CSV table of C-alpha atoms in Angstrom, one decimal:
chain,number,residue,atom,x,y,z
N,116,MET,CA,13.2,-50.8,12.1
N,117,SER,CA,12.5,-48.6,9.0
N,118,TRP,CA,9.1,-47.7,7.8
N,119,ALA,CA,9.9,-49.4,4.5
N,120,ALA,CA,10.9,-52.7,6.1
N,121,ASP,CA,7.9,-52.7,8.3
N,122,ASN,CA,5.4,-52.1,5.4
N,123,LYS,CA,6.6,-54.2,2.5
N,124,SER,CA,3.4,-56.1,2.5
N,125,GLN,CA,1.2,-53.0,2.9
N,126,PRO,CA,2.3,-50.4,0.2
N,127,THR,CA,-0.8,-48.2,0.9
N,128,ASP,CA,0.1,-47.5,4.5
N,129,PHE,CA,2.5,-44.7,3.6
N,130,LEU,CA,-0.1,-43.1,1.4
N,131,ASP,CA,-2.5,-43.1,4.3
N,132,LEU,CA,0.3,-41.7,6.5
N,133,ALA,CA,1.1,-39.0,4.0
N,134,ALA,CA,-2.6,-38.1,3.7
N,135,VAL,CA,-2.8,-37.7,7.5
N,136,MET,CA,0.4,-35.5,7.5
N,137,LEU,CA,-1.1,-33.3,4.8
N,138,LYS,CA,-4.3,-32.9,6.7
N,139,ASP,CA,-2.4,-31.9,9.8
N,140,GLY,CA,-0.4,-29.3,7.8
N,141,HIS,CA,2.9,-31.2,7.8
N,142,SER,CA,3.6,-31.2,4.0
N,143,ASP,CA,7.4,-31.8,4.4
N,144,ARG,CA,6.7,-34.9,6.5
N,145,ALA,CA,4.1,-36.0,4.0
N,146,LEU,CA,6.8,-36.0,1.3
N,147,LEU,CA,9.1,-38.0,3.5
N,148,ALA,CA,6.4,-40.6,4.0
N,149,LEU,CA,5.8,-40.7,0.2
N,150,GLN,CA,9.5,-41.4,-0.4
N,151,SER,CA,8.9,-44.8,1.3
N,152,VAL,CA,6.2,-45.8,-1.2
N,153,ASP,CA,7.3,-48.6,-3.6
N,154,LEU,CA,6.2,-47.2,-7.0
N,155,LYS,CA,7.0,-50.5,-8.7
N,156,ASP,CA,4.5,-52.4,-6.7
N,157,LYS,CA,1.5,-53.0,-8.8
N,158,LYS,CA,-0.8,-52.6,-5.8
N,159,THR,CA,0.4,-49.0,-5.3
N,160,ASP,CA,-2.3,-46.4,-6.2
N,161,LEU,CA,-0.2,-44.2,-8.4
N,162,ALA,CA,-3.0,-41.7,-9.0
N,163,ARG,CA,-3.3,-41.1,-5.3
N,164,PHE,CA,0.4,-41.1,-4.8
N,165,TYR,CA,1.0,-38.3,-7.3
N,166,THR,CA,-2.0,-36.4,-6.1
N,167,LEU,CA,-0.7,-36.3,-2.5
N,168,GLN,CA,2.7,-35.5,-3.7
N,169,GLY,CA,1.4,-32.6,-5.8
N,170,LEU,CA,-0.6,-31.2,-2.9
N,171,ALA,CA,2.4,-31.4,-0.6
N,172,TYR,CA,4.5,-29.5,-3.1
N,173,MET,CA,1.7,-26.9,-3.5
N,174,ASN,CA,1.7,-26.3,0.2
N,175,LEU,CA,5.4,-25.8,0.2
N,176,ASN,CA,5.1,-23.3,-2.7
N,177,ASP,CA,7.1,-25.6,-5.1
N,178,PHE,CA,4.7,-25.0,-7.9
N,179,ALA,CA,6.7,-26.4,-10.7
N,180,ALA,CA,7.1,-29.8,-8.9
N,181,ALA,CA,3.4,-29.6,-7.9
N,182,LYS,CA,2.4,-29.2,-11.6
N,183,ASP,CA,4.5,-32.2,-12.7
N,184,SER,CA,3.1,-34.4,-9.9
N,185,LEU,CA,-0.6,-33.4,-10.5
N,186,GLN,CA,-0.2,-34.1,-14.2
N,187,LEU,CA,1.3,-37.5,-13.5
N,188,ALA,CA,-1.7,-38.2,-11.2
N,189,ILE,CA,-4.0,-37.6,-14.2
N,190,LYS,CA,-1.8,-39.7,-16.4
N,191,ASN,CA,-2.0,-42.5,-13.9
N,192,GLY,CA,-5.8,-42.5,-13.8
N,193,GLN,CA,-6.9,-39.7,-11.4
N,194,THR,CA,-10.5,-39.1,-12.3
N,195,ASP,CA,-11.7,-36.8,-9.6
N,196,SER,CA,-12.2,-33.5,-11.3
N,197,VAL,CA,-11.0,-31.6,-8.2
N,198,ILE,CA,-7.5,-32.4,-9.5
N,199,PHE,CA,-8.0,-29.7,-12.1
N,200,VAL,CA,-8.8,-27.2,-9.4
N,201,TYR,CA,-5.4,-27.8,-7.9
N,202,LEU,CA,-3.8,-27.6,-11.4
N,203,ALA,CA,-5.5,-24.3,-12.0
N,204,GLN,CA,-4.1,-22.9,-8.8
N,205,VAL,CA,-0.6,-24.1,-9.7
N,206,HIS,CA,-0.7,-22.8,-13.2
N,207,TYR,CA,-1.8,-19.4,-12.0
N,208,ALA,CA,1.1,-19.3,-9.5
N,209,LEU,CA,3.4,-20.1,-12.4
N,210,LYS,CA,1.8,-17.3,-14.4
N,211,ALA,CA,0.6,-19.9,-17.0
N,212,TYR,CA,-2.7,-18.1,-17.4
N,213,ARG,CA,-4.0,-20.0,-20.5
N,214,ASP,CA,-3.4,-23.3,-18.8
N,215,THR,CA,-5.2,-21.9,-15.7
N,216,ILE,CA,-8.3,-21.2,-17.8
N,217,GLN,CA,-8.1,-24.6,-19.5
N,218,SER,CA,-7.8,-26.4,-16.1
N,219,ILE,CA,-10.8,-24.5,-14.7
N,220,ASP,CA,-12.8,-25.5,-17.8
N,221,LYS,CA,-12.0,-29.2,-17.1
N,222,ALA,CA,-12.9,-28.9,-13.4
N,223,GLY,CA,-16.5,-29.7,-14.0
N,224,GLU,CA,-18.9,-28.4,-11.3
N,225,HIS,CA,-15.9,-27.2,-9.3
N,226,GLY,CA,-15.2,-24.6,-12.0
N,227,SER,CA,-18.4,-22.8,-11.2
N,228,LYS,CA,-17.3,-22.1,-7.6
N,229,ALA,CA,-16.9,-18.4,-6.7
N,230,ALA,CA,-13.1,-18.6,-6.1
N,231,LEU,CA,-12.5,-20.4,-9.4
N,232,ILE,CA,-14.6,-17.9,-11.4
N,233,THR,CA,-12.5,-15.1,-9.8
N,234,LEU,CA,-9.3,-16.9,-10.7
N,235,LYS,CA,-10.5,-17.4,-14.3
N,236,ALA,CA,-11.3,-13.6,-14.5
N,237,GLN,CA,-7.9,-12.8,-13.2
N,238,ALA,CA,-6.2,-15.1,-15.7
N,239,TYR,CA,-8.1,-13.5,-18.6
N,240,TRP,CA,-7.1,-10.1,-17.2
N,241,HIS,CA,-3.4,-11.0,-17.2
N,242,LEU,CA,-3.8,-12.2,-20.8
N,243,LYS,CA,-5.3,-8.8,-21.6
N,244,GLU,CA,-8.5,-10.5,-22.7
N,245,THR,CA,-10.5,-7.8,-20.9
N,246,ALA,CA,-13.9,-8.7,-22.4
N,247,ASN,CA,-13.6,-12.3,-21.3
N,248,ALA,CA,-12.4,-11.2,-17.8
N,249,ILE,CA,-15.5,-9.0,-17.4
N,250,ASN,CA,-17.7,-11.7,-18.8
N,251,ALA,CA,-16.4,-14.1,-16.2
N,252,LEU,CA,-17.2,-11.6,-13.4
N,253,ASP,CA,-20.7,-11.1,-14.8
N,254,GLU,CA,-21.1,-14.9,-14.7
N,255,GLY,CA,-20.0,-14.8,-11.1
N,256,GLN,CA,-22.5,-12.1,-10.2
N,257,ARG,CA,-25.3,-14.2,-11.9
N,258,LEU,CA,-24.4,-17.3,-10.0
N,259,TYR,CA,-23.7,-15.6,-6.7
N,260,PRO,CA,-25.9,-12.5,-6.5
N,261,LYS,CA,-25.0,-11.9,-2.8
N,262,ASP,CA,-21.3,-12.1,-3.4
N,263,PHE,CA,-20.3,-8.5,-4.1
N,264,SER,CA,-16.6,-9.3,-4.7
N,265,PHE,CA,-17.3,-9.7,-8.4
N,266,LEU,CA,-18.8,-6.2,-8.6
N,267,ARG,CA,-15.9,-4.8,-6.6
N,268,ARG,CA,-13.3,-6.4,-8.8
N,269,LYS,CA,-15.1,-5.1,-11.9
N,270,VAL,CA,-14.8,-1.5,-10.5
N,271,PHE,CA,-11.0,-1.8,-10.5
N,272,TYR,CA,-11.0,-3.3,-13.9
N,273,PHE,CA,-12.9,-0.3,-15.3
N,274,VAL,CA,-10.5,2.1,-13.5
N,275,GLU,CA,-7.6,0.3,-15.1
N,276,LEU,CA,-9.3,0.5,-18.5
N,277,GLY,CA,-9.8,4.2,-18.1
N,278,LEU,CA,-13.6,3.8,-18.0
N,279,TYR,CA,-13.9,6.2,-15.1
N,280,HIS,CA,-17.5,7.1,-15.5
N,281,GLU,CA,-18.5,3.4,-15.5
N,282,ALA,CA,-16.2,2.7,-12.6
N,283,THR,CA,-17.7,5.5,-10.5
N,284,GLN,CA,-21.2,4.3,-11.2
N,285,LEU,CA,-20.3,0.7,-10.4
N,286,GLY,CA,-18.4,1.8,-7.4
N,287,ARG,CA,-21.4,3.6,-6.0
N,288,GLN,CA,-23.6,0.6,-6.7
N,289,TYR,CA,-21.1,-1.7,-4.9
N,290,LEU,CA,-20.8,0.6,-1.9
N,291,LYS,CA,-24.6,0.9,-1.6
N,292,GLN,CA,-25.4,-2.8,-2.0
N,293,SER,CA,-22.6,-4.4,-0.1
N,294,GLU,CA,-22.7,-2.5,3.2
N,295,ALA,CA,-19.1,-1.8,2.4
N,296,ALA,CA,-16.5,-1.2,5.0
N,297,ALA,CA,-14.3,1.9,5.2
N,298,GLU,CA,-11.5,-0.1,3.5
N,299,ASP,CA,-13.8,-0.5,0.4
N,300,TYR,CA,-14.4,3.2,0.2
N,301,VAL,CA,-10.7,3.8,0.6
N,302,ALA,CA,-9.7,1.3,-2.1
N,303,ILE,CA,-12.2,2.6,-4.7
N,304,GLY,CA,-11.6,6.3,-3.8
N,305,ASN,CA,-7.8,5.8,-4.0
N,306,ALA,CA,-8.0,4.0,-7.3
N,307,LEU,CA,-9.9,6.9,-8.8
N,308,ARG,CA,-7.5,9.4,-7.2
N,309,LEU,CA,-4.4,7.7,-8.6
N,310,SER,CA,-6.2,7.8,-12.0
N,311,LYS,CA,-6.5,11.6,-11.5
N,312,GLN,CA,-10.3,11.3,-11.4
N,313,TYR,CA,-10.3,13.7,-8.5
N,314,GLN,CA,-14.0,14.7,-8.4
N,315,GLU,CA,-15.2,11.1,-8.6
N,316,ALA,CA,-12.8,10.2,-5.8
N,317,LEU,CA,-14.0,13.1,-3.7
N,318,ASP,CA,-17.6,12.2,-4.2
N,319,ILE,CA,-17.0,8.7,-2.8
N,320,LEU,CA,-14.5,9.8,0.0
N,321,GLU,CA,-16.8,12.5,1.2
N,322,ILE,CA,-19.6,9.9,1.7
N,323,ALA,CA,-17.0,7.7,3.5
N,324,ARG,CA,-16.1,10.6,5.8
N,325,LEU,CA,-19.8,11.0,6.8
N,326,ARG,CA,-20.2,7.2,7.4
N,327,PHE,CA,-16.8,6.7,9.1
N,328,PRO,CA,-16.0,10.0,10.9
N,329,GLU,CA,-13.5,8.4,13.2
N,330,ASN,CA,-11.6,6.6,10.4
N,331,GLU,CA,-8.1,8.2,10.1
N,332,VAL,CA,-7.3,6.6,6.7
N,333,VAL,CA,-10.5,8.0,5.2
N,334,ALA,CA,-9.7,11.5,6.5
N,335,LYS,CA,-6.0,11.4,5.3
N,336,LEU,CA,-6.9,10.1,1.8
N,337,LEU,CA,-9.7,12.7,1.4
N,338,ALA,CA,-7.3,15.4,2.5
N,339,HIS,CA,-4.6,14.3,0.1
N,340,THR,CA,-7.2,14.1,-2.7
N,341,TYR,CA,-7.9,17.8,-2.0
N,342,LEU,CA,-4.1,18.5,-2.0
N,343,ASP,CA,-3.8,16.9,-5.4
N,344,GLN,CA,-6.2,19.6,-6.6
N,345,GLY,CA,-4.3,22.3,-4.9
N,346,LYS,CA,-7.1,22.9,-2.4
N,347,LEU,CA,-4.9,23.4,0.6
N,348,ASN,CA,-7.4,24.9,3.0
N,349,SER,CA,-9.9,22.1,2.5
N,350,ALA,CA,-7.2,19.5,3.1
N,351,ALA,CA,-5.9,21.3,6.2
N,352,PHE,CA,-9.4,21.6,7.7
N,353,ILE,CA,-10.1,17.9,7.2
N,354,LEU,CA,-6.8,16.9,8.9
N,355,GLU,CA,-7.5,19.5,11.7
N,356,GLN,CA,-10.8,17.9,12.4
N,357,ALA,CA,-9.3,14.4,12.3
N,358,ALA,CA,-6.6,15.6,14.7
N,359,LEU,CA,-9.3,16.0,17.4
N,360,LEU,CA,-9.3,12.2,17.5
N,361,ASN,CA,-5.7,11.6,16.6
N,362,PRO,CA,-3.4,14.5,17.8
N,363,GLY,CA,-0.6,13.0,15.7
N,364,LEU,CA,-2.2,14.6,12.6
N,365,GLN,CA,-1.8,18.2,14.0
N,366,ALA,CA,1.6,18.5,12.5
N,367,GLU,CA,0.4,17.6,9.1
N,368,ALA,CA,-2.6,19.9,9.3
N,369,GLY,CA,-0.3,22.7,10.5
N,370,GLU,CA,2.1,22.2,7.7
N,371,ILE,CA,-0.6,22.4,5.1
N,372,TYR,CA,-2.0,25.6,6.7
N,373,ARG,CA,1.6,27.0,6.5
N,374,ARG,CA,1.8,26.1,2.8
N,375,ALA,CA,-1.6,27.8,2.3
N,376,GLY,CA,-0.2,31.0,3.9
N,377,ARG,CA,-2.4,30.8,7.0
N,378,PHE,CA,0.6,31.2,9.3
N,379,HIS,CA,-1.2,32.2,12.5
N,380,LYS,CA,-3.5,29.2,12.2
N,381,ALA,CA,-0.5,27.0,11.6
N,382,LEU,CA,1.2,28.5,14.7
N,383,THR,CA,-1.9,27.8,16.8
N,384,LEU,CA,-1.9,24.1,15.8
N,385,ASN,CA,1.9,23.9,16.3
N,386,GLU,CA,1.4,24.6,20.0
N,387,SER,CA,-0.2,21.2,20.5
N,388,ILE,CA,2.3,19.0,18.7
N,389,SER,CA,3.8,16.5,21.1
N,390,ASP,CA,6.8,15.5,19.0
N,391,GLN,CA,9.3,18.2,20.0
N,392,LYS,CA,11.6,17.8,16.9
N,393,VAL,CA,8.6,18.1,14.5
N,394,LYS,CA,7.2,20.9,16.6
N,395,LEU,CA,10.4,23.0,16.6
N,396,LYS,CA,11.2,22.5,12.9
N,397,GLN,CA,7.7,23.5,11.9
N,398,ARG,CA,7.6,26.4,14.3
N,399,LEU,CA,10.9,27.8,13.0
N,400,SER,CA,9.6,27.7,9.4
N,401,ILE,CA,6.3,29.4,10.4
N,402,LEU,CA,8.1,32.2,12.3
N,403,LEU,CA,10.4,32.8,9.3
N,404,ALA,CA,7.3,32.9,7.0
N,405,LEU,CA,5.8,35.5,9.4
N,406,LYS,CA,9.1,37.4,9.3
N,407,GLN,CA,9.3,37.2,13.0
N,408,PHE,CA,13.1,36.8,12.8
N,409,GLU,CA,13.9,37.7,16.4
N,410,ARG,CA,11.5,35.0,17.8
N,411,ALA,CA,12.9,32.5,15.3
N,412,ALA,CA,16.5,33.4,16.3
N,413,ASN,CA,15.6,33.0,20.0
N,414,MET,CA,14.8,29.3,19.4
N,415,GLU,CA,18.5,28.5,19.1
N,416,SER,CA,18.8,26.9,22.5
N,417,SER,CA,15.7,24.8,22.1
N,418,LEU,CA,16.9,23.6,18.7
N,419,TYR,CA,20.3,22.6,20.2
N,420,ARG,CA,18.6,20.7,23.1
N,421,SER,CA,16.3,18.7,20.8
N,422,GLY,CA,19.1,17.8,18.3
N,423,VAL,CA,17.3,19.3,15.4
N,424,LEU,CA,20.3,21.3,14.3
N,425,ASP,CA,21.7,18.0,12.9
N,426,ASP,CA,19.4,18.8,10.0
N,427,GLN,CA,21.3,21.2,7.8
N,428,GLU,CA,18.1,22.7,6.4
N,429,VAL,CA,17.2,23.7,10.0
N,430,ARG,CA,20.7,25.0,10.7
N,431,TYR,CA,20.6,27.3,7.6
N,432,ALA,CA,17.1,28.5,8.6
N,433,LEU,CA,18.4,29.4,12.0
N,434,ALA,CA,21.4,31.2,10.5
N,435,TYR,CA,19.0,33.1,8.2
N,436,ALA,CA,16.9,34.2,11.2
N,437,LEU,CA,20.1,35.3,13.1
N,438,PHE,CA,21.3,37.2,9.9
N,439,SER,CA,17.9,38.9,9.6
N,440,SER,CA,18.1,39.9,13.3
N,441,LYS,CA,21.6,41.4,12.6
N,442,ARG,CA,23.3,38.9,14.8
N,443,PHE,CA,26.0,38.3,12.3
N,444,PRO,CA,28.7,36.5,14.4
N,445,GLU,CA,26.1,33.9,15.6
N,446,ALA,CA,24.8,33.5,12.0
N,447,ASN,CA,28.4,32.9,10.8
N,448,LYS,CA,29.0,30.2,13.4
N,449,HIS,CA,26.1,28.2,12.0
N,450,LEU,CA,27.0,28.7,8.4
N,451,ASP,CA,30.4,27.1,9.2
N,452,HIS,CA,28.6,23.8,9.7
N,453,LEU,CA,27.0,23.7,6.2
N,454,LYS,CA,28.3,20.9,4.0
N,455,ASP,CA,25.4,20.5,1.5
N,456,ALA,CA,26.3,22.1,-1.8
N,457,GLU,CA,23.2,24.1,-2.3
N,458,LEU,CA,23.0,25.2,1.3
N,459,PHE,CA,26.7,26.1,1.3
N,460,ARG,CA,26.0,28.3,-1.8
N,461,LYS,CA,23.2,30.0,0.1
N,462,GLY,CA,25.4,30.4,3.1
N,463,THR,CA,28.1,32.1,1.0
N,464,GLU,CA,25.5,34.5,-0.3
N,465,LEU,CA,24.5,35.3,3.3
N,466,ARG,CA,28.1,36.0,4.2
N,467,ARG,CA,28.4,38.4,1.3
N,468,LEU,CA,25.2,40.2,2.4
N,469,MET,CA,26.6,40.4,6.0
N,470,GLU,CA,29.8,42.1,4.7
N,471,ILE,CA,27.7,44.6,2.8
N,472,CYS,CA,25.7,45.3,5.9
N,473,LYS,CA,28.9,46.0,7.8
N,474,THR,CA,30.4,48.3,5.2
N,475,GLU,CA,27.2,49.9,4.0
N,476,PRO,CA,24.7,49.6,6.9
N,477,TRP,CA,22.2,51.9,5.3
N,478,GLN,CA,21.5,49.1,2.7
N,479,CYS,CA,20.4,46.7,5.5
N,480,VAL,CA,17.8,48.9,7.3
């Protein structure tokens, strides 16, 4: 026996069933139940029907259908102002930001809830009505003085507006008042870093490093902020310290020391790298930088065993070490494998130099 046949005399039963399905998180089943409702029956509560249907569509992310249903609920007499809360969420998902704001304004006391104030601020922000967006956040702070999410969002608004001094001041205020987590320091510090406000970013991230000395993300972001300024030694030192807790950072610290020209320091860190491929590639580049060509050339068997020679950059580097050690036949053997256009060109130049060394050895002393 079908649901419809069993309930002709009780048109509201399917509405109750749909409501239960929605409460239990089964929105698709709720829609099936609603299909059995007789919309022509004068006893059917159409306002409730369209409200339930709208909520089901919302939960299934069919926001266009949800909007139509919720608007029909209002048209059919839905008077509970919470309907405008749902409409605001649907309009926002559809990027109808003006309609979002209008729905929040119609939501009565619901419109003053923290989540709705944030949604309103975001809608204004998307409409590029920045003053209204910030005013909405100010209202949120006034109504919810212990909810620091409004202050946090204002920091990012100021960063995007290029008001870096104000953003930094507010950021420090937020971090001080809110007992912020490491993630908050990272988010604000990175926003300033991406805006090239390096000193402001460093000020915040250095505090984070003191507060969260074991947080790897803080250390890496601080190091990369120093890198952005060309302060290689500072960046490498921070990563070296962080590597005491996470040895996986030793390779990056060593690479930055190498770039800074501190080759012996880089070589020391290289000894402790556990990933053999990373270790050997870095070691080869450091030995070449130190002009220790014989030691670099003697890495050939290790490079073979690890499979690193599949990387043509590594193969050329080994060929160069062999050339510099005057082991020309071995160097030529590796140059034969080069396919990359730029490396092939460099290889051709090495072959030319080897010929000169053979015919005019005094030039290669």
